[in-house]
Short mmCIF file of C-alpha atoms and ligand atoms in Angstrom, two decimals:
data_model
loop_
_atom_site.label_atom_id
_atom_site.label_comp_id
_atom_site.label_asym_id
_atom_site.label_seq_id
_atom_site.Cartn_x
_atom_site.Cartn_y
_atom_site.Cartn_z
CA UNK A 1 41.47 226.12 85.36
CA UNK A 2 43.04 222.90 84.16
CA UNK A 3 44.54 221.61 80.92
CA UNK A 4 44.44 218.08 79.54
CA UNK A 5 47.68 216.98 77.88
CA UNK A 6 47.86 213.79 75.81
CA UNK A 7 51.22 212.04 75.35
CA UNK A 8 52.76 213.79 78.36
CA UNK A 9 55.06 210.85 79.13
CA UNK A 10 56.84 211.13 75.77
CA UNK A 11 59.73 213.35 74.75
CA UNK A 12 58.05 216.66 73.92
CA UNK A 13 54.95 216.09 76.05
CA UNK A 14 56.94 215.52 79.24
CA UNK A 15 59.12 218.58 78.56
CA UNK A 16 55.89 220.55 78.02
CA UNK A 17 54.35 219.38 81.32
CA UNK A 18 57.55 220.08 83.29
CA UNK A 19 57.89 223.51 81.71
CA UNK A 20 54.20 224.33 82.16
CA UNK A 21 54.36 223.67 85.90
CA UNK A 22 57.53 225.78 86.14
CA UNK A 23 55.65 228.76 84.68
CA UNK A 24 52.21 228.33 86.23
CA UNK A 25 50.18 226.64 88.95
CA UNK A 26 47.44 225.62 86.55
CA UNK A 27 46.93 221.86 87.00
CA UNK A 28 47.68 219.35 84.25
CA UNK A 29 45.86 216.09 83.59
CA UNK A 30 48.40 213.96 81.74
CA UNK A 31 46.86 211.15 79.66
CA UNK A 32 49.36 208.69 78.17
CA UNK A 33 49.14 205.05 77.16
CA UNK A 34 52.78 204.41 78.12
CA UNK A 35 53.81 202.74 74.89
CA UNK A 36 57.50 201.90 74.51
CA UNK A 37 58.05 205.68 74.04
CA UNK A 38 56.22 206.79 77.18
CA UNK A 39 58.27 206.94 80.35
CA UNK A 40 56.94 208.03 83.77
CA UNK A 41 60.56 208.59 84.87
CA UNK A 42 60.42 211.75 82.75
CA UNK A 43 58.14 213.40 85.30
CA UNK A 44 59.49 211.71 88.43
CA UNK A 45 60.32 215.20 89.74
CA UNK A 46 56.55 215.86 89.96
CA UNK A 47 55.90 213.00 92.40
CA UNK A 48 53.59 214.29 95.13
CA UNK A 49 52.84 217.49 93.20
CA UNK A 50 49.07 217.98 93.41
CA UNK A 51 49.10 220.05 90.22
CA UNK A 52 49.96 216.96 88.12
CA UNK A 53 47.59 214.03 87.65
CA UNK A 54 48.84 211.15 85.54
CA UNK A 55 46.29 208.84 83.90
CA UNK A 56 47.48 205.77 81.99
CA UNK A 57 45.11 205.32 79.07
CA UNK A 58 44.57 205.30 75.33
CA UNK A 59 43.37 208.28 73.27
CA UNK A 60 41.25 205.76 71.31
CA UNK A 61 39.22 205.07 74.50
CA UNK A 62 36.23 207.38 74.12
CA UNK A 63 34.64 206.47 77.46
CA UNK A 64 37.85 207.33 79.30
CA UNK A 65 38.21 210.68 77.55
CA UNK A 66 34.56 211.56 78.20
CA UNK A 67 35.08 210.75 81.87
CA UNK A 68 38.27 212.85 82.12
CA UNK A 69 36.63 215.84 80.44
CA UNK A 70 33.52 215.63 82.66
CA UNK A 71 35.55 215.18 85.83
CA UNK A 72 38.25 217.81 85.28
CA UNK A 73 36.48 220.36 83.01
CA UNK A 74 39.71 221.44 81.25
CA UNK A 75 39.85 224.79 79.49
CA UNK A 76 42.16 223.30 76.83
CA UNK A 77 43.40 220.03 75.37
CA UNK A 78 47.00 219.93 74.15
CA UNK A 79 47.36 216.87 71.95
CA UNK A 80 50.87 215.38 71.66
CA UNK A 81 50.07 211.64 71.79
CA UNK A 82 51.22 209.89 68.64
CA UNK A 83 53.38 207.20 67.19
CA UNK A 84 56.29 209.40 66.18
CA UNK A 85 59.19 207.43 64.67
CA UNK A 86 59.45 207.32 60.86
CA UNK A 87 61.53 204.10 60.75
CA UNK A 88 59.00 202.28 62.94
CA UNK A 89 56.19 203.48 60.65
CA UNK A 90 58.01 201.84 57.73
CA UNK A 91 58.30 198.51 59.57
CA UNK A 92 54.72 198.60 60.92
CA UNK A 93 52.32 201.37 59.84
CA UNK A 94 49.16 199.94 61.49
CA UNK A 95 49.68 201.42 64.94
CA UNK A 96 50.40 204.82 63.34
CA UNK A 97 47.03 204.84 61.63
CA UNK A 98 45.29 203.70 64.83
CA UNK A 99 46.80 206.21 67.23
CA UNK A 100 47.47 209.17 64.94
CA UNK A 101 44.24 209.04 62.93
CA UNK A 102 41.67 207.09 64.98
CA UNK A 103 43.06 208.50 68.23
CA UNK A 104 42.84 212.08 67.02
CA UNK A 105 39.34 211.42 65.67
CA UNK A 106 38.23 210.02 69.05
CA UNK A 107 39.69 212.98 70.89
CA UNK A 108 38.05 215.46 68.50
CA UNK A 109 34.66 213.82 68.92
CA UNK A 110 34.96 213.79 72.70
CA UNK A 111 36.13 217.43 72.66
CA UNK A 112 33.24 218.40 70.40
CA UNK A 113 30.64 216.82 72.71
CA UNK A 114 32.25 218.44 75.78
CA UNK A 115 32.65 221.88 74.18
CA UNK A 116 29.11 221.87 72.72
CA UNK A 117 27.68 221.45 76.21
CA UNK A 118 29.71 224.37 77.64
CA UNK A 119 28.21 227.83 77.91
CA UNK A 120 29.41 231.42 78.21
CA UNK A 121 33.08 232.19 78.97
CA UNK A 122 34.25 228.56 79.32
CA UNK A 123 32.84 227.83 75.86
CA UNK A 124 34.48 230.91 74.30
CA UNK A 125 37.81 230.24 75.99
CA UNK A 126 38.06 226.50 75.20
CA UNK A 127 40.89 225.42 72.87
CA UNK A 128 41.97 222.15 71.23
CA UNK A 129 45.64 222.45 70.28
CA UNK A 130 46.96 219.83 67.86
CA UNK A 131 50.72 219.24 67.81
CA UNK A 132 51.90 218.29 64.33
CA UNK A 133 55.00 218.13 62.21
CA UNK A 134 56.72 219.77 59.24
CA UNK A 135 56.93 216.31 57.60
CA UNK A 136 53.34 216.71 56.31
CA UNK A 137 54.67 219.16 53.70
CA UNK A 138 56.96 216.57 52.09
CA UNK A 139 60.56 217.09 50.99
CA UNK A 140 62.22 220.34 49.80
CA UNK A 141 64.69 220.69 46.94
CA UNK A 142 68.00 222.42 47.83
CA UNK A 143 66.90 225.84 46.52
CA UNK A 144 63.23 225.72 47.61
CA UNK A 145 62.14 228.29 50.20
CA UNK A 146 61.28 226.88 53.66
CA UNK A 147 57.74 225.56 54.31
CA UNK A 148 55.08 228.16 55.04
CA UNK A 149 51.62 227.42 56.45
CA UNK A 150 50.19 227.43 52.92
CA UNK A 151 52.53 224.81 51.43
CA UNK A 152 50.57 221.90 49.92
CA UNK A 153 50.53 218.66 51.91
CA UNK A 154 52.79 216.00 50.34
CA UNK A 155 53.49 213.44 53.10
CA UNK A 156 55.89 210.68 52.06
CA UNK A 157 56.08 208.19 54.94
CA UNK A 158 53.35 206.24 56.73
CA UNK A 159 54.12 208.43 59.78
CA UNK A 160 53.77 211.75 57.95
CA UNK A 161 50.69 210.51 56.05
CA UNK A 162 49.02 209.63 59.35
CA UNK A 163 49.93 213.03 60.83
CA UNK A 164 48.64 214.75 57.67
CA UNK A 165 45.35 212.88 58.04
CA UNK A 166 45.08 213.99 61.66
CA UNK A 167 45.75 217.62 60.65
CA UNK A 168 42.93 217.41 58.10
CA UNK A 169 40.54 216.02 60.71
CA UNK A 170 41.39 218.88 63.09
CA UNK A 171 40.84 221.41 60.32
CA UNK A 172 37.50 219.83 59.34
CA UNK A 173 36.23 219.72 62.94
CA UNK A 174 36.78 223.48 63.09
CA UNK A 175 35.35 224.24 59.66
CA UNK A 176 32.28 222.00 60.01
CA UNK A 177 31.49 222.03 63.72
CA UNK A 178 33.17 225.25 64.84
CA UNK A 179 35.42 223.43 67.35
CA UNK A 180 37.98 226.05 68.49
CA UNK A 181 41.21 224.44 67.31
CA UNK A 182 44.76 225.59 66.65
CA UNK A 183 47.52 223.51 65.01
CA UNK A 184 51.30 223.80 65.08
CA UNK A 185 53.62 222.15 62.54
CA UNK A 186 57.06 221.96 64.06
CA UNK A 187 60.49 220.94 62.82
CA UNK A 188 62.85 218.38 64.44
CA UNK A 189 63.14 218.78 68.20
CA UNK A 190 66.09 217.75 70.37
CA UNK A 191 66.88 217.96 74.09
CA UNK A 192 66.40 216.04 77.37
CA UNK A 193 64.20 212.90 77.53
CA UNK A 194 64.53 212.27 73.78
CA UNK A 195 64.08 208.53 73.19
CA UNK A 196 67.35 207.03 71.89
CA UNK A 197 65.84 205.69 68.68
CA UNK A 198 66.00 209.20 67.16
CA UNK A 199 69.16 210.57 65.53
CA UNK A 200 70.65 212.77 68.27
CA UNK A 201 70.09 210.62 71.39
CA UNK A 202 70.89 207.43 69.43
CA UNK A 203 74.25 208.86 68.36
CA UNK A 204 75.10 209.94 71.91
CA UNK A 205 74.09 206.56 73.40
CA UNK A 206 75.92 204.55 70.71
CA UNK A 207 79.05 206.68 70.94
CA UNK A 208 79.31 206.20 74.70
CA UNK A 209 78.61 202.46 74.35
CA UNK A 210 81.43 202.09 71.78
CA UNK A 211 78.94 201.15 69.05
CA UNK A 212 78.68 202.19 65.39
CA UNK A 213 77.21 205.62 64.57
CA UNK A 214 74.89 204.63 61.69
CA UNK A 215 74.50 207.37 59.05
CA UNK A 216 71.68 206.64 56.59
CA UNK A 217 72.68 207.05 52.91
CA UNK A 218 75.10 209.91 52.28
CA UNK A 219 74.27 211.82 55.49
CA UNK A 220 73.42 214.95 53.51
CA UNK A 221 69.71 214.99 54.45
CA UNK A 222 68.79 218.29 56.03
CA UNK A 223 66.59 218.91 59.05
CA UNK A 224 65.74 222.18 60.86
CA UNK A 225 66.56 221.62 64.54
CA UNK A 226 64.76 223.26 67.47
CA UNK A 227 65.53 222.88 71.17
CA UNK A 228 62.51 221.21 72.79
CA UNK A 229 61.73 223.94 75.35
CA UNK A 230 61.43 226.41 72.47
CA UNK A 231 58.72 224.19 70.98
CA UNK A 232 57.01 224.21 74.41
CA UNK A 233 57.11 228.03 74.59
CA UNK A 234 55.67 228.24 71.06
CA UNK A 235 52.72 226.05 72.10
CA UNK A 236 52.16 228.18 75.20
CA UNK A 237 52.13 231.30 73.01
CA UNK A 238 49.59 229.72 70.65
CA UNK A 239 47.36 228.68 73.56
CA UNK A 240 47.53 232.18 75.03
CA UNK A 241 47.30 234.32 71.89
CA UNK A 242 46.76 232.08 68.84
CA UNK A 243 43.80 232.68 66.57
CA UNK A 244 41.18 229.95 66.42
CA UNK A 245 41.36 227.90 63.22
CA UNK A 246 44.93 229.01 62.46
CA UNK A 247 48.03 226.94 61.74
CA UNK A 248 51.46 228.05 62.99
CA UNK A 249 54.75 226.71 61.67
CA UNK A 250 57.42 226.41 64.38
CA UNK A 251 61.11 226.00 63.63
CA UNK A 252 64.61 226.89 64.73
CA UNK A 253 65.98 228.64 61.61
CA UNK A 254 68.67 226.02 61.86
CA UNK A 255 69.05 223.79 58.82
CA UNK A 256 71.86 221.25 59.10
CA UNK A 257 72.83 218.07 57.22
CA UNK A 258 72.78 214.95 59.42
CA UNK A 259 76.52 214.38 59.08
CA UNK A 260 77.20 217.85 60.52
CA UNK A 261 74.88 217.09 63.45
CA UNK A 262 76.85 213.92 64.14
CA UNK A 263 80.19 215.74 63.79
CA UNK A 264 78.97 218.38 66.28
CA UNK A 265 78.02 215.65 68.77
CA UNK A 266 81.39 213.95 68.30
CA UNK A 267 83.25 217.20 69.00
CA UNK A 268 81.28 217.76 72.20
CA UNK A 269 81.72 214.17 73.37
CA UNK A 270 85.45 214.26 72.57
CA UNK A 271 85.65 217.34 74.81
CA UNK A 272 83.26 216.36 77.63
CA UNK A 273 83.70 212.57 77.83
CA UNK A 274 86.78 211.51 75.82
CA UNK A 275 87.28 207.89 74.78
CA UNK A 276 89.56 205.90 77.06
CA UNK A 277 91.89 205.08 74.14
CA UNK A 278 92.38 208.78 73.30
CA UNK A 279 90.87 208.37 69.83
CA UNK A 280 87.93 210.44 68.54
CA UNK A 281 84.36 209.10 68.47
CA UNK A 282 84.57 209.90 64.74
CA UNK A 283 86.18 206.43 64.39
CA UNK A 284 82.69 204.97 65.05
CA UNK A 285 80.93 206.63 62.08
CA UNK A 286 79.45 203.98 59.74
CA UNK A 287 77.47 204.66 56.58
CA UNK A 288 74.48 202.29 56.28
CA UNK A 289 71.68 201.64 53.76
CA UNK A 290 69.35 204.60 53.44
CA UNK A 291 65.82 204.85 54.88
CA UNK A 292 63.25 203.92 52.18
CA UNK A 293 61.57 207.06 50.80
CA UNK A 294 63.90 209.24 52.89
CA UNK A 295 62.92 212.94 52.74
CA UNK A 296 65.91 214.98 51.65
CA UNK A 297 65.26 218.33 53.27
CA UNK A 298 62.87 220.01 55.73
CA UNK A 299 62.98 223.69 56.67
CA UNK A 300 60.42 225.87 58.42
CA UNK A 301 59.53 229.48 57.72
CA UNK A 302 58.58 230.58 61.24
CA UNK A 303 57.80 234.20 60.39
CA UNK A 304 54.04 233.94 60.99
CA UNK A 305 54.31 232.90 64.65
CA UNK A 306 56.98 235.58 65.19
CA UNK A 307 54.94 238.31 63.50
CA UNK A 308 51.56 237.43 65.03
CA UNK A 309 52.49 236.02 68.45
CA UNK A 310 55.96 237.46 69.06
CA UNK A 311 57.54 233.99 69.46
CA UNK A 312 61.20 233.30 68.66
CA UNK A 313 63.44 230.46 69.84
CA UNK A 314 65.49 231.31 72.94
CA UNK A 315 68.26 228.77 72.23
CA UNK A 316 70.75 228.72 69.39
CA UNK A 317 71.83 225.32 68.10
CA UNK A 318 75.22 225.79 69.81
CA UNK A 319 73.69 226.43 73.26
CA UNK A 320 70.96 223.80 72.87
CA UNK A 321 73.15 220.97 71.67
CA UNK A 322 75.73 221.52 74.43
CA UNK A 323 72.95 221.44 77.07
CA UNK A 324 71.62 218.26 75.46
CA UNK A 325 74.95 216.42 75.49
CA UNK A 326 75.55 217.55 79.09
CA UNK A 327 72.08 216.27 80.04
CA UNK A 328 72.72 212.84 78.52
CA UNK A 329 76.10 212.59 80.23
CA UNK A 330 74.52 213.49 83.58
CA UNK A 331 71.55 211.15 83.10
CA UNK A 332 73.09 207.91 81.93
CA UNK A 333 70.80 206.02 84.34
CA UNK A 334 67.79 207.33 82.41
CA UNK A 335 69.31 206.04 79.17
CA UNK A 336 70.26 202.70 80.76
CA UNK A 337 66.68 202.22 82.00
CA UNK A 338 65.34 202.86 78.49
CA UNK A 339 67.73 200.37 76.89
CA UNK A 340 65.57 197.40 77.88
CA UNK A 341 64.57 194.25 75.97
CA UNK A 342 62.09 195.87 73.57
CA UNK A 343 64.58 198.58 72.66
CA UNK A 344 67.20 195.97 71.82
CA UNK A 345 64.67 194.15 69.61
CA UNK A 346 64.08 197.42 67.75
CA UNK A 347 67.81 197.93 67.17
CA UNK A 348 68.10 194.44 65.73
CA UNK A 349 65.10 194.97 63.43
CA UNK A 350 66.19 198.38 62.13
CA UNK A 351 69.97 198.08 61.93
CA UNK A 352 71.16 194.46 61.67
CA UNK A 353 70.15 193.93 58.02
CA UNK A 354 71.27 197.38 56.82
P1 NAD B 401 57.18 210.37 71.53
O1 NAD B 401 57.10 209.16 70.68
O2 NAD B 401 58.41 210.62 72.33
O3 NAD B 401 55.97 210.37 72.58
C1 NAD B 401 54.66 210.01 72.22
C2 NAD B 401 53.87 209.74 73.50
O4 NAD B 401 52.52 209.40 73.12
C3 NAD B 401 54.41 208.58 74.33
O5 NAD B 401 54.49 208.95 75.68
C4 NAD B 401 53.39 207.47 74.11
O6 NAD B 401 53.25 206.60 75.22
C5 NAD B 401 52.12 208.29 73.88
N1 NAD B 401 51.11 207.53 73.11
C6 NAD B 401 51.32 206.83 71.95
N2 NAD B 401 50.16 206.26 71.56
C7 NAD B 401 49.20 206.62 72.46
C8 NAD B 401 47.82 206.38 72.59
N3 NAD B 401 47.17 205.61 71.70
N4 NAD B 401 47.16 206.92 73.63
C9 NAD B 401 47.80 207.68 74.54
N5 NAD B 401 49.12 207.94 74.49
C10 NAD B 401 49.82 207.42 73.46
O7 NAD B 401 56.85 211.57 70.57
P2 NAD B 401 57.38 213.09 70.61
O8 NAD B 401 58.64 213.16 69.84
O9 NAD B 401 57.33 213.60 72.00
O10 NAD B 401 56.25 213.79 69.73
C11 NAD B 401 55.08 214.34 70.34
C12 NAD B 401 54.20 214.95 69.27
O11 NAD B 401 54.92 215.97 68.59
C13 NAD B 401 53.76 213.96 68.19
O12 NAD B 401 52.44 214.25 67.85
C14 NAD B 401 54.70 214.23 67.02
O13 NAD B 401 54.09 213.93 65.80
C15 NAD B 401 54.93 215.73 67.18
N6 NAD B 401 56.21 216.25 66.67
C16 NAD B 401 57.39 215.69 67.05
C17 NAD B 401 58.61 216.26 66.62
C18 NAD B 401 59.95 215.68 67.04
O14 NAD B 401 60.98 216.13 66.54
N7 NAD B 401 60.01 214.73 67.95
C19 NAD B 401 58.58 217.38 65.79
C20 NAD B 401 57.35 217.91 65.41
C21 NAD B 401 56.17 217.35 65.87
O1 DAU B 402 60.56 216.92 61.29
C1 DAU B 402 59.86 216.60 62.47
C2 DAU B 402 59.99 215.12 62.72
O2 DAU B 402 61.31 214.89 63.17
C3 DAU B 402 58.96 214.57 63.72
O3 DAU B 402 57.67 214.73 63.20
C4 DAU B 402 59.24 213.10 64.02
O4 DAU B 402 58.34 212.64 65.02
C5 DAU B 402 60.66 212.98 64.51
O5 DAU B 402 60.96 211.63 64.76
C6 DAU B 402 61.64 213.56 63.49
O6 DAU B 402 61.64 212.75 62.28
P1 DAU B 402 63.03 212.42 61.51
O7 DAU B 402 62.81 211.22 60.68
O8 DAU B 402 63.57 213.65 60.87
O9 DAU B 402 63.94 212.12 62.81
P2 DAU B 402 65.04 210.98 63.11
O10 DAU B 402 65.70 211.37 64.37
O11 DAU B 402 64.48 209.61 63.01
O12 DAU B 402 66.07 211.17 61.92
C7 DAU B 402 66.69 212.43 61.68
C8 DAU B 402 67.55 212.27 60.45
O13 DAU B 402 68.65 211.39 60.75
C9 DAU B 402 66.83 211.63 59.28
O14 DAU B 402 67.30 212.23 58.07
C10 DAU B 402 67.25 210.16 59.32
C11 DAU B 402 68.66 210.24 59.90
N1 DAU B 402 69.09 209.08 60.72
C12 DAU B 402 68.29 208.67 61.72
C13 DAU B 402 68.64 207.59 62.51
C14 DAU B 402 67.74 207.12 63.63
C15 DAU B 402 70.32 208.46 60.46
O15 DAU B 402 71.07 208.87 59.55
N2 DAU B 402 70.67 207.41 61.25
C16 DAU B 402 69.89 206.91 62.24
O16 DAU B 402 70.25 205.91 62.92
#
């Protein structure tokens, strides 16, 4: 038994691989292109571990995927690989369409050919799990109920539109060809190995570097935050017990405006790593021009996965965010290694003209 994970050098994918091998001895083939967001340091602790095979490659490369499937005969594919950052999708949507749509299409076609040739138990047991996002449902008004699995798709950014397209392809490959798929639509994750272009790790890195803490618009946009290992356990539950063809919404029941997230981080940093001048990191808060088309509110109704699969998050926001800040403080080398030339170019592009 083996699983093929795509995007296992990114934030959630690497947490998933590390967690998987903590819970089981089932080998993982980890396929990742190593874009700016992929970082082999994330799984450095698996060096020499025969259960983990890393393959650098592109999910758009059909020949490579065919070869990996034939060679390793996985019983499941868990598909994380994507371009994932909304701001980058606004500056350059092309790569989002290529990886998120064409890449998912290529993977589905390869999976279909592989699965069609299987027989008996391996064919019945095979699963293609697609990791998606709550952003496909669009933006909620303040009094709207949280997103359920039957909410209409209303993606607003190039990123969410490309993820929505990939969700539709996955659905169609099940409906038309019978490919045994499951999909999860998850809310905002946070935790270790989160690339410091995203809100929480960016704020921690900037605070410690004495830089501005850039709040887009009025800072009242709401996200529903989930600790990353809870997302990983939800995916494991879906792989183990999920119903073929079903969609599961995954979330933390934890809606918070961005400014409160930043204030929480500031409080923790003031406690755990106070500024040398005795002042609060709050001094570094700076309001900047809003993100174009910025979604106001996301929230997930996670009752289906709880009712049908018995999954609930293990962490509260208070426990998860403290662990996260402690991790970043203990792993400043990891952050320093990420803050290379291309990352600095991104900061200039996204923040200098705001
Ligand atoms: P990430 O950007 O940290 O990692 C993405 C990984 O995919 C990187 O390792 C990158 O090298 C790899 N990759 C990109 N293009 C590739 C290609 N063409 N071929 C092979 N590998 C490629 O992203 P993440 O935050 O870990 O998100 C993982 C998945 O979860 C994505 O599909 C994303 O849409 C989804 N998701 C993310 C969140 C979140 O809060 N981060 C929430 C819900 C869903
Ligand atoms: O909802 C799930 C999604 O969450 C995932 O599908 C995406 O891959 C993931 O990147 C995340 O998208 P967001 O756009 O919500 O995450 P981000 O961390 O970029 O921003 C979170 C909020 O913080 C958002 O309202 C924008 C705001 N923000 C972000 C940055 C980087 C700021 O105010 N300042 C910033 O500098």
